[in-house]
Coordinates of N, CA and C in Angstrom, one line a residue:
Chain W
X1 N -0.9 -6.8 28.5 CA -0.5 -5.4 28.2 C -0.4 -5.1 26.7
X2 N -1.3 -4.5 26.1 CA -1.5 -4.2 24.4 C -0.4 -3.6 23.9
X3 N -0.2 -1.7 24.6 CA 0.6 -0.7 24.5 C 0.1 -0.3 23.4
X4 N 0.4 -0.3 21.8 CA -0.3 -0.2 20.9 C -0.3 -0.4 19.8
X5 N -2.1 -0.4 20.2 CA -3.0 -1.2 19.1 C -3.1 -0.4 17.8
X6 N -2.9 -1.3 16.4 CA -3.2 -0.3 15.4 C -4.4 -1.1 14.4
X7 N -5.6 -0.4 13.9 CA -6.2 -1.2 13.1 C -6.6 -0.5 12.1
X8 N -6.9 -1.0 10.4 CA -6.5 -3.0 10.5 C -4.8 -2.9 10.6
X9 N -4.6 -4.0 10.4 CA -3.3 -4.7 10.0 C -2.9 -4.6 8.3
X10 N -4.6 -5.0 7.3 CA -3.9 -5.0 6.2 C -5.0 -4.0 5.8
X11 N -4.9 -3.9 4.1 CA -6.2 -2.9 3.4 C -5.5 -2.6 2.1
X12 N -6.5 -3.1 1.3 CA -6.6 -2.4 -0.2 C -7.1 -1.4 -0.5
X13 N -6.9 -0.7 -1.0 CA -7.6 1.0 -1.7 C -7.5 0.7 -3.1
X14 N -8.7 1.3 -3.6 CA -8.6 1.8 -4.9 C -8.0 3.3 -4.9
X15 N -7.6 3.8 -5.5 CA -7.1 5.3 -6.1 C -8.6 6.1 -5.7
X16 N -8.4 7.0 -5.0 CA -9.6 7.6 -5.0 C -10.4 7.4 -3.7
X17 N -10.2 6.6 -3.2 CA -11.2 5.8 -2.1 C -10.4 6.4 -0.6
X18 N -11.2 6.4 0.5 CA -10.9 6.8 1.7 C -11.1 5.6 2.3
X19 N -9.7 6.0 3.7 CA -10.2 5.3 4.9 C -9.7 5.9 6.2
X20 N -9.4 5.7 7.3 CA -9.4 6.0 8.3 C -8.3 4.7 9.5
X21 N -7.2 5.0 9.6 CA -6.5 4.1 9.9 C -6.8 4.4 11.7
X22 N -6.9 3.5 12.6 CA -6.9 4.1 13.8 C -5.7 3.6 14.7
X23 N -5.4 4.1 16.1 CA -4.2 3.8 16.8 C -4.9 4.5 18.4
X24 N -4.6 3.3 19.3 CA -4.7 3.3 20.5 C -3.7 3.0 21.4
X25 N -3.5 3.7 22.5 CA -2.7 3.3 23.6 C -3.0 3.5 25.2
X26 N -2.7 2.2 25.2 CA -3.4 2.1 27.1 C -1.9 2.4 27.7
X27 N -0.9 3.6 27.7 CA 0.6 4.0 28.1 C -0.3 4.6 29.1
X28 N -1.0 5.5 29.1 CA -0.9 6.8 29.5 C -0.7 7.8 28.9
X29 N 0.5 7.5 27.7 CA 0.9 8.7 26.9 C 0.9 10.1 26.3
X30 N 1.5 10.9 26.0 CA 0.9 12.0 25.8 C 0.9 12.2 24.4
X31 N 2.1 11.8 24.3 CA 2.3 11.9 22.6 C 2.2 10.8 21.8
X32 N 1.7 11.1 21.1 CA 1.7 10.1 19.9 C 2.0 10.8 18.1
X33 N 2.0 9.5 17.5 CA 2.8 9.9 16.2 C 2.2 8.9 15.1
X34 N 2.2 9.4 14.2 CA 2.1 8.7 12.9 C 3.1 8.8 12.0
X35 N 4.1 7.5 11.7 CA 5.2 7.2 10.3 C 4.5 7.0 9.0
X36 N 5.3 6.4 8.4 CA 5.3 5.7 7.2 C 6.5 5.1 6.9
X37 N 6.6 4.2 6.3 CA 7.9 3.1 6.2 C 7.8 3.2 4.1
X38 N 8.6 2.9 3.9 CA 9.0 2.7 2.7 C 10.3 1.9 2.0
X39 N 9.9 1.1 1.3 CA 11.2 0.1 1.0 C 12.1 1.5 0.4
X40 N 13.9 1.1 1.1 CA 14.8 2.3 0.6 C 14.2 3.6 1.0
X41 N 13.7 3.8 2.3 CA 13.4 5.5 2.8 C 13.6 5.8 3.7
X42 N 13.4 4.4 4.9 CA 13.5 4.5 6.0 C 12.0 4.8 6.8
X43 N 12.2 5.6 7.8 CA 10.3 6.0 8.6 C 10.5 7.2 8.8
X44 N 9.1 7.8 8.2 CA 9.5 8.9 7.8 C 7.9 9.8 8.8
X45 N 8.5 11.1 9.6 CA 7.1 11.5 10.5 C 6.1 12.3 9.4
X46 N 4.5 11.2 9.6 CA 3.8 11.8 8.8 C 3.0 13.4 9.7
X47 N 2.3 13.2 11.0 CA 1.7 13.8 11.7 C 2.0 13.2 13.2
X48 N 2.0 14.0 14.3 CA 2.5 13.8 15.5 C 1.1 14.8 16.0
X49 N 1.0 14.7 17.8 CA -0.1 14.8 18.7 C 0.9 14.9 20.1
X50 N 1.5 16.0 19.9 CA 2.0 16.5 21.2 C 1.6 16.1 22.4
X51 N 0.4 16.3 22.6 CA -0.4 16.1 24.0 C -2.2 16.0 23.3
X52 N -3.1 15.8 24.0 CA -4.7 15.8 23.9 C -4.8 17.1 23.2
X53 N -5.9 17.7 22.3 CA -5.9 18.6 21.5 C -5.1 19.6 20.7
X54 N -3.7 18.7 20.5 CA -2.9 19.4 19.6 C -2.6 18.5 18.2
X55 N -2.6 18.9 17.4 CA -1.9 17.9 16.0 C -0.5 19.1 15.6
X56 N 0.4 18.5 15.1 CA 1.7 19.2 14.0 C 1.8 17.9 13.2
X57 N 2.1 18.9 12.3 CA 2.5 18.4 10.7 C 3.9 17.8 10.5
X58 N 4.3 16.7 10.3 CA 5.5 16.1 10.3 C 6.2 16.6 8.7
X59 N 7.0 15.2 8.5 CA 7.7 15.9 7.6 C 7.0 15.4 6.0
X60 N 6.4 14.3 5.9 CA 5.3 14.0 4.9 C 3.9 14.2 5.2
X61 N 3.3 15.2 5.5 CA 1.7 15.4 5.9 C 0.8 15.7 4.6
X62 N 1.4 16.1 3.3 CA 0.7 15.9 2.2 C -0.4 14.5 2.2
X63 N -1.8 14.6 1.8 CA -2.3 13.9 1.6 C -2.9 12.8 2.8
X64 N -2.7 13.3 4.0 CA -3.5 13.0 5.4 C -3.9 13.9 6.3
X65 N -5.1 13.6 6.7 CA -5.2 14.3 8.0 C -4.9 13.2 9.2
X66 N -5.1 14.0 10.4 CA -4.9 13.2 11.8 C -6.1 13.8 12.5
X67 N -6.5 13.2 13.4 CA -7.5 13.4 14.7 C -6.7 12.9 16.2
X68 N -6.9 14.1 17.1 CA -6.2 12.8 18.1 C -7.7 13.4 19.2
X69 N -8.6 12.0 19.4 CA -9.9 12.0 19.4 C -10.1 12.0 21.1
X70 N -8.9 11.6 21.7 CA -8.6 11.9 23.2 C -7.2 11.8 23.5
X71 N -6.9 11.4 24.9 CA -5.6 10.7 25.2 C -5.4 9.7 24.3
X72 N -5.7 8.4 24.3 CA -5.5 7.4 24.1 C -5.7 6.8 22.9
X73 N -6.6 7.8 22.1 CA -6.7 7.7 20.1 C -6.1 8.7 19.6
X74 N -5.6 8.3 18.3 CA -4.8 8.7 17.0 C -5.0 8.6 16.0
X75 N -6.2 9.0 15.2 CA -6.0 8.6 14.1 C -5.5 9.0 13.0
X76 N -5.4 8.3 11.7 CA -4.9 8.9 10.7 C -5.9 8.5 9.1
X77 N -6.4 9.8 8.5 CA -6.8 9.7 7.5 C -6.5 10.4 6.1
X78 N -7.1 9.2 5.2 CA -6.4 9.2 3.8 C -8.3 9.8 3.1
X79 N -7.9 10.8 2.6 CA -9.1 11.3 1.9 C -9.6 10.9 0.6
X80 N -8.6 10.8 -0.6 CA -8.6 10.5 -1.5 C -7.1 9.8 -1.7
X81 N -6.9 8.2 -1.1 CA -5.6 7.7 -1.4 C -5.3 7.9 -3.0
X82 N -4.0 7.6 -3.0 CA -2.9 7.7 -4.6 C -2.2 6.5 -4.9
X83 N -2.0 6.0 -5.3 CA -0.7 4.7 -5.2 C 0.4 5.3 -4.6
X84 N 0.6 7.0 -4.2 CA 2.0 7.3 -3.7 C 1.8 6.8 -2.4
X85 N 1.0 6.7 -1.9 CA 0.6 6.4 -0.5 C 0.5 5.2 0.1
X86 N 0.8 3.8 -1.1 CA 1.1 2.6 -0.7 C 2.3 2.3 -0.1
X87 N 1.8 1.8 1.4 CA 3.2 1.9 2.6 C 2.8 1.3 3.5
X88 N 4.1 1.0 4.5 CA 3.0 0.7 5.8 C 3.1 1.3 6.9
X89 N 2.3 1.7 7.6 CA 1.9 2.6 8.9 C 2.2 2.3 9.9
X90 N 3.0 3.0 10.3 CA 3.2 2.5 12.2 C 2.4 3.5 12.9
X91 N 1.6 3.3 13.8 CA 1.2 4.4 14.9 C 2.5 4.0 16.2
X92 N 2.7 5.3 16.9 CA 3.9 5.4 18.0 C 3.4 6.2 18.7
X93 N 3.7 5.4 20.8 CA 3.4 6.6 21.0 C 4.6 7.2 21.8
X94 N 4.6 8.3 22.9 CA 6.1 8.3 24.1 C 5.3 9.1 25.0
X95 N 6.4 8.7 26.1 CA 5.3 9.4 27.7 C 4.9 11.0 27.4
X96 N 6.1 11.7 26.9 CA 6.0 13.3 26.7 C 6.4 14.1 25.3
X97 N 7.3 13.1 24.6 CA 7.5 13.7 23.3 C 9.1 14.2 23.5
X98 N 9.6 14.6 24.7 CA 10.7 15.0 24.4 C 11.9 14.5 24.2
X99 N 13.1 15.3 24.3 CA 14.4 14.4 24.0 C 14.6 12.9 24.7
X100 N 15.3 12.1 24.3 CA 16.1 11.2 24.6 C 14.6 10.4 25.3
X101 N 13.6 10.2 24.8 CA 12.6 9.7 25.0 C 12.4 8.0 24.1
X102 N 12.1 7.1 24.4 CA 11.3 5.8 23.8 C 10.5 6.2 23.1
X103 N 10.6 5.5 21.9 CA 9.0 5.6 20.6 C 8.3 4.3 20.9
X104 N 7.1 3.9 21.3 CA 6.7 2.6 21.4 C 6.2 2.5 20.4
X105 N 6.3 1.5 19.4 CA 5.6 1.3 18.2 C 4.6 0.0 18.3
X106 N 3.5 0.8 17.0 CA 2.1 -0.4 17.0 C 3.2 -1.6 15.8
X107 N 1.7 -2.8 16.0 CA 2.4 -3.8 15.0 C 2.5 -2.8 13.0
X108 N 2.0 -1.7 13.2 CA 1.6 -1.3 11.6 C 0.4 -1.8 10.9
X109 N 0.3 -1.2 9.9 CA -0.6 -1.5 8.9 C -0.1 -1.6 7.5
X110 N 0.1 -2.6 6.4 CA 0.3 -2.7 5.3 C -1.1 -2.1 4.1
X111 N -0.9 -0.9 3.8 CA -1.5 -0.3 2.7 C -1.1 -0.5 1.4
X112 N -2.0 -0.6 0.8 CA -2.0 -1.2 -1.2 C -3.2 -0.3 -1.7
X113 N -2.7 0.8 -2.6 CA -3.8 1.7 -2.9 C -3.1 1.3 -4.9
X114 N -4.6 0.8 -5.1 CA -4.1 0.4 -6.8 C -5.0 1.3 -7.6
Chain P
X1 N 18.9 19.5 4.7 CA 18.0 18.3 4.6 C 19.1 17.7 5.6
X2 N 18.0 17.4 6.9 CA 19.1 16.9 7.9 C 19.1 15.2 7.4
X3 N 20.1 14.8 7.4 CA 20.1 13.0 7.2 C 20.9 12.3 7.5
X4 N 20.3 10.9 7.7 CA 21.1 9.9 8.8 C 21.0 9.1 7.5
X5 N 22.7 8.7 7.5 CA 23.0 7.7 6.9 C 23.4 6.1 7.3
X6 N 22.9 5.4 6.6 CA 23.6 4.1 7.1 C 23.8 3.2 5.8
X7 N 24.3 2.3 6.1 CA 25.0 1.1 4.8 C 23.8 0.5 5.0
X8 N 23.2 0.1 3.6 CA 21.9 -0.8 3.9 C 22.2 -2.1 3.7
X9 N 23.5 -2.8 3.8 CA 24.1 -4.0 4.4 C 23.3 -5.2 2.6
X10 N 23.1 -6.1 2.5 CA 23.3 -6.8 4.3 C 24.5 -6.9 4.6
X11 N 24.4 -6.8 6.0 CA 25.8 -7.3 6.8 C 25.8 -8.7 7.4
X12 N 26.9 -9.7 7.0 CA 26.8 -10.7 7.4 C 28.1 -11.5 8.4
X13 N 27.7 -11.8 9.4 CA 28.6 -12.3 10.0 C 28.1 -13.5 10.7
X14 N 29.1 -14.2 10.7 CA 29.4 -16.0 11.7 C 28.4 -15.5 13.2
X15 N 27.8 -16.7 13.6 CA 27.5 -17.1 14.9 C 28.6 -16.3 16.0
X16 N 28.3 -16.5 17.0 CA 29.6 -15.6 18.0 C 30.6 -14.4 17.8
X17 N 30.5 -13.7 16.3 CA 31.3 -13.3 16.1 C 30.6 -11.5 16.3
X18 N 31.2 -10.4 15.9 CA 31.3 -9.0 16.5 C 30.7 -8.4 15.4
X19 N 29.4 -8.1 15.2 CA 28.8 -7.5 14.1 C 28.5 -5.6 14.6
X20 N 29.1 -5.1 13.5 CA 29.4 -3.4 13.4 C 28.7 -2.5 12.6
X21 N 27.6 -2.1 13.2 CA 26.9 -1.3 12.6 C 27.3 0.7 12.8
X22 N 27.2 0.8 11.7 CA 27.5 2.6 11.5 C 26.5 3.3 11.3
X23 N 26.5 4.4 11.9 CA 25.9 5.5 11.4 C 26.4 7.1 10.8
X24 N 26.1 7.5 10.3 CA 26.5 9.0 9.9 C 25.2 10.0 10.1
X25 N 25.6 11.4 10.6 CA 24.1 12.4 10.7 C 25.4 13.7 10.3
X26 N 24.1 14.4 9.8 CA 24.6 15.2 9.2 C 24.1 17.1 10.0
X27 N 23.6 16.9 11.2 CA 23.3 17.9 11.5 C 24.1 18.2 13.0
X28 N 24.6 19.0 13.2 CA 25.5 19.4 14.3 C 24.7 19.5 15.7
X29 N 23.4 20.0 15.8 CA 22.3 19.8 16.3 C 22.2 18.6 17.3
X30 N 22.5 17.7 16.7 CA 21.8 16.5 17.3 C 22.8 16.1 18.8
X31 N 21.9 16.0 19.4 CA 22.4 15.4 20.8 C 21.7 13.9 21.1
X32 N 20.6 13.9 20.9 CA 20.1 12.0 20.9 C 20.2 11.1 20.0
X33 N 20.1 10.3 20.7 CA 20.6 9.1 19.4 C 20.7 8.0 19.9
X34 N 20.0 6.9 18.7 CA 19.3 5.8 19.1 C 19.5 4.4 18.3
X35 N 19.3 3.0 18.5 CA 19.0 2.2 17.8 C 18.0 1.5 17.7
X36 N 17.3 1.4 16.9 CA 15.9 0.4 16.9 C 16.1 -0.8 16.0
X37 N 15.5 -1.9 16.6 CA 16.0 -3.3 15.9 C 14.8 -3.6 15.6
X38 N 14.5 -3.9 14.5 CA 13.3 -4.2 13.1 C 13.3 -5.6 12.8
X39 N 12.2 -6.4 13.4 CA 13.0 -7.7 12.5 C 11.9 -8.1 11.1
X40 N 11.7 -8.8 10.5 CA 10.8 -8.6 8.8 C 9.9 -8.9 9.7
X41 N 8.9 -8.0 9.0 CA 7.8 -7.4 9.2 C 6.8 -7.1 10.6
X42 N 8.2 -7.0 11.0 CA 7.4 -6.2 12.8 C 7.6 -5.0 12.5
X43 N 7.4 -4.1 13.8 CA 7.4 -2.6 14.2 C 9.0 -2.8 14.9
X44 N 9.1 -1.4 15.1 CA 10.8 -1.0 15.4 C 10.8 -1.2 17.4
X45 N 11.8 -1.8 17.9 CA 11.2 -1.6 18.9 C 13.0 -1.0 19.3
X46 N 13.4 -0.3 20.5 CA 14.4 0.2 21.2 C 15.2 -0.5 21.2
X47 N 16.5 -0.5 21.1 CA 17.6 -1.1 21.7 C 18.7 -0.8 22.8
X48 N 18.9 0.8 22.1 CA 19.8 1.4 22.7 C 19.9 3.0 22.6
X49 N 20.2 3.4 23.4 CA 20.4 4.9 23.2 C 21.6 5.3 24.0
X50 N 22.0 6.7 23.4 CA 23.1 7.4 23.9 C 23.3 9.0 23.9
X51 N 23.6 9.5 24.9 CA 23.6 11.1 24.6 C 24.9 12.1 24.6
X52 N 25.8 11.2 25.2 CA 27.2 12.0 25.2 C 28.4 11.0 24.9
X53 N 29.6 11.5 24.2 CA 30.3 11.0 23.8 C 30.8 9.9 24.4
X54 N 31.6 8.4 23.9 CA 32.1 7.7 24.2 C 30.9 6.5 24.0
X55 N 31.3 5.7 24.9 CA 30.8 4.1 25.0 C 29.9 3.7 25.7
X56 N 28.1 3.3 25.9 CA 27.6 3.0 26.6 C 27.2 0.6 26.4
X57 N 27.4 0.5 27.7 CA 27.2 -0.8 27.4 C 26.0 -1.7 28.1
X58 N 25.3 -2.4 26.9 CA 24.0 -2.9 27.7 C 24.2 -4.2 27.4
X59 N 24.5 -5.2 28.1 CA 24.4 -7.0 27.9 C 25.4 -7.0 26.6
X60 N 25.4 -7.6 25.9 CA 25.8 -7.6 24.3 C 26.3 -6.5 23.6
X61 N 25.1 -6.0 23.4 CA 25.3 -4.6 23.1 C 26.7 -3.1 23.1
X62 N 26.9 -2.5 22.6 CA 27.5 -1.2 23.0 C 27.5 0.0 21.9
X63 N 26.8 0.9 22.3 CA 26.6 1.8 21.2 C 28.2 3.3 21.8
X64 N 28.4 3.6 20.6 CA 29.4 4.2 20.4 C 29.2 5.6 20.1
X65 N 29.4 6.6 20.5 CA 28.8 8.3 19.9 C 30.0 9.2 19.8
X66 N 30.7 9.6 18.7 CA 31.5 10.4 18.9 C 31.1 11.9 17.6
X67 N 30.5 12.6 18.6 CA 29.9 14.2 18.2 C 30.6 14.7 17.6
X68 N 32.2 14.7 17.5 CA 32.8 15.4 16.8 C 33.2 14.8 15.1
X69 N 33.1 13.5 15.1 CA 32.9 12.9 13.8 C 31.4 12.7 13.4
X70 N 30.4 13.0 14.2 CA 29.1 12.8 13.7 C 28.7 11.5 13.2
X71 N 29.4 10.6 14.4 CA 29.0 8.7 13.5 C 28.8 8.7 15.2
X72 N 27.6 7.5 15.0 CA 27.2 6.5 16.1 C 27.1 5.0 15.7
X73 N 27.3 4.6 16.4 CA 28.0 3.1 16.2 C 27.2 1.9 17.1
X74 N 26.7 0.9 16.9 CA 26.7 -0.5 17.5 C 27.4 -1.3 17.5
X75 N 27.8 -1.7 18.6 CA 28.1 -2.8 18.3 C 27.9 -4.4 18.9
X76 N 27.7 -5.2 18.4 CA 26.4 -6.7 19.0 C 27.7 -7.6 19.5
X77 N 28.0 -7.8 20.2 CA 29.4 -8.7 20.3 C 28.5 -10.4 20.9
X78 N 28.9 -11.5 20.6 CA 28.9 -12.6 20.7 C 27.9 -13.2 19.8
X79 N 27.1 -12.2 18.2 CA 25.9 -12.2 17.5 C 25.5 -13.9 17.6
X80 N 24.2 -13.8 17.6 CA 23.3 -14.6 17.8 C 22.5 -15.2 16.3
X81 N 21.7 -15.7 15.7 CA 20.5 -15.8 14.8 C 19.7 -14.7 14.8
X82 N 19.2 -15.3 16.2 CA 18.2 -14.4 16.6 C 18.1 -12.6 16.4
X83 N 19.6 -12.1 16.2 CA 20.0 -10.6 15.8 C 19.9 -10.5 14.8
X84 N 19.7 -11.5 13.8 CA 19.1 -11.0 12.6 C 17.8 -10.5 12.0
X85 N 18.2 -9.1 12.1 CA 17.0 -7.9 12.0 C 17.4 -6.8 10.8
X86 N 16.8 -6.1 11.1 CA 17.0 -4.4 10.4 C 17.2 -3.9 11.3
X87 N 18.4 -3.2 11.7 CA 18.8 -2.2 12.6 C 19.0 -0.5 11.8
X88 N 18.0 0.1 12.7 CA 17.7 1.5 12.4 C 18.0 2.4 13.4
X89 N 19.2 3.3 13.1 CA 19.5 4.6 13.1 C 18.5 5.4 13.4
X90 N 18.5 6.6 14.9 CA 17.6 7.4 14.6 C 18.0 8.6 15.5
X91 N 18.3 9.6 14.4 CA 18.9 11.1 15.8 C 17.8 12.3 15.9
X92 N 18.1 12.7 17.4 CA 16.8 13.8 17.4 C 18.3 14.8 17.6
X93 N 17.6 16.0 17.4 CA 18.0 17.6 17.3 C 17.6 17.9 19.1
X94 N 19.2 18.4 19.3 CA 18.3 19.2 20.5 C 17.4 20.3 20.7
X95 N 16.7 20.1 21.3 CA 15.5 21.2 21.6 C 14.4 20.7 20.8
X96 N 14.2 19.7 19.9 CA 13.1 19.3 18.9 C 12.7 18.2 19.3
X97 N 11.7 18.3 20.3 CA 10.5 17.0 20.7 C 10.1 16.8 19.8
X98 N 9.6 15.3 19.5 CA 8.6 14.8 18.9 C 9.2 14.1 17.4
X99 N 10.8 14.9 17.3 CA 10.9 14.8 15.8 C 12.2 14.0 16.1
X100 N 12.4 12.6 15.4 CA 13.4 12.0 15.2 C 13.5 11.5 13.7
X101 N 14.9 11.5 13.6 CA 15.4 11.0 11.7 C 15.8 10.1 12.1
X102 N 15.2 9.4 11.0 CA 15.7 7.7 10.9 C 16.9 7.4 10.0
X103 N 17.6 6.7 9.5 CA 17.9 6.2 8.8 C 17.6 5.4 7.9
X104 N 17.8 4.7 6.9 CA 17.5 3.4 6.0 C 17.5 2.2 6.7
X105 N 17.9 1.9 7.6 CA 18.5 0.8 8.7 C 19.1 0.2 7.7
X106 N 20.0 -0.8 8.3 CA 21.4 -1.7 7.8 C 21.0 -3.1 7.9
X107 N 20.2 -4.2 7.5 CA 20.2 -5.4 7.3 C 21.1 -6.2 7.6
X108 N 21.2 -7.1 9.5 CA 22.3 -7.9 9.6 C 22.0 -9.3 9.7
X109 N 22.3 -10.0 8.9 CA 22.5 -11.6 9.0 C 23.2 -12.1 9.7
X110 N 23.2 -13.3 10.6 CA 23.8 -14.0 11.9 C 23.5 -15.7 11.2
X111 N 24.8 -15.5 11.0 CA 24.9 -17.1 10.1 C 25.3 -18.3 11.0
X112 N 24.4 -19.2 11.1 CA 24.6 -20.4 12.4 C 26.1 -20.8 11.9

């Protein structure tokens, strides 16, 4: 049982450079979410996917977009990374998004954009 | 700026002994509320959750919610090694799917 998968794991960026972080889940789920972690910040919501063809804007969405490319993909992309954007990524997902709900979290991805 | 606070520790306590983790939120709103245990360098996974005042208790565990002081509480009773993690704080707003505030989580050490 996977739950969810995030890839890669690691990744360098140069300043300037794109990539495209992806996140799957074999839940069923409806929602899914994209964090960021930060030493001293806590996890902070970058973009969330309500249900199949919805995205909202979390509370850091500066400097990403999201795709949620069916049920069961999420992704998240960096168009022109920054060094502010060196962090690491959790994709999450939960059965419906609402209250008093489970966050399943991916293993993350450790980003280094120099 | 709604925010969950916690002691970012470390907190250190003996084998067997009763390790107490706090929280503080700052929004009157909040009706959920959660712990996630982090350990270096995994993902957050559930521990515990609570939605109305008083005491809920799971194995070891017992998280504590009192709405009118706006603190939620853990607490690990007979701590292990193995409970040494990053424990993170996380309150949702009622009526606000999707959106939960985390805290800094609290760093607890479980000294053999």
């Amino acid at each position: 049982n996977a739950g969810v998968t995030q890839t890669p794991k690691f990744q360098v960026l140069k300043t300037g450079q794109s990539m495209t972080l992806q996140c799957a889940q074999d839940m069923n789920h409806n929602s899914m979410y994209w964090y960021r972690q930060d030493p001293g910040m806590g996890l902070r919501l970058i973009y969330y996917s309500a249900s199949e063809g919805t995205t909202d804007k979390g509370e850091v969405p500066n400097g990403y977009n999201v795709s949620r490319l069916n049920k069961r993909e999420f992704s998240l992309r960096l168009e022109s990374a920054a060094p502010s954007q060196t962090s690491v990524y959790f994709c999450a997902s939960s059965e419906w998004g609402g209250t008093n709900e489970k966050l399943f979290f991916g293993s993350g991805t450790q980003l280094s954009v120099l | 700026q709604k925010e969950v606070e916690q002691n970012s520790g470390p907190l250190s306590v003996p084998e067997g002994a009763i390790a107490s983790l706090n929280c503080t939120y700052s929004d009157r709103g909040s009706q959920s509320f959660f712990w996630y245990r982090q350990y270096s360098g995994k993902s957050p996974e559930l521990i515990m959750s609570i939605y109305s005042n008083g005491d809920k208790e799971d194995g070891r565990f017992t998280a504590q919610l009192n709405k009118a002081s706006q603190y939620v509480s853990l607490l690990i009773r007979d701590s292990q090694p193995s409970d040494s993690a990053t424990y993170l704080c996380a309150v949702q707003r009622g009526g606000s799917n999707y959106k939960l505030t985390f805290g800094k989580g609290t760093l607890l050490t479980v000294n053999p």
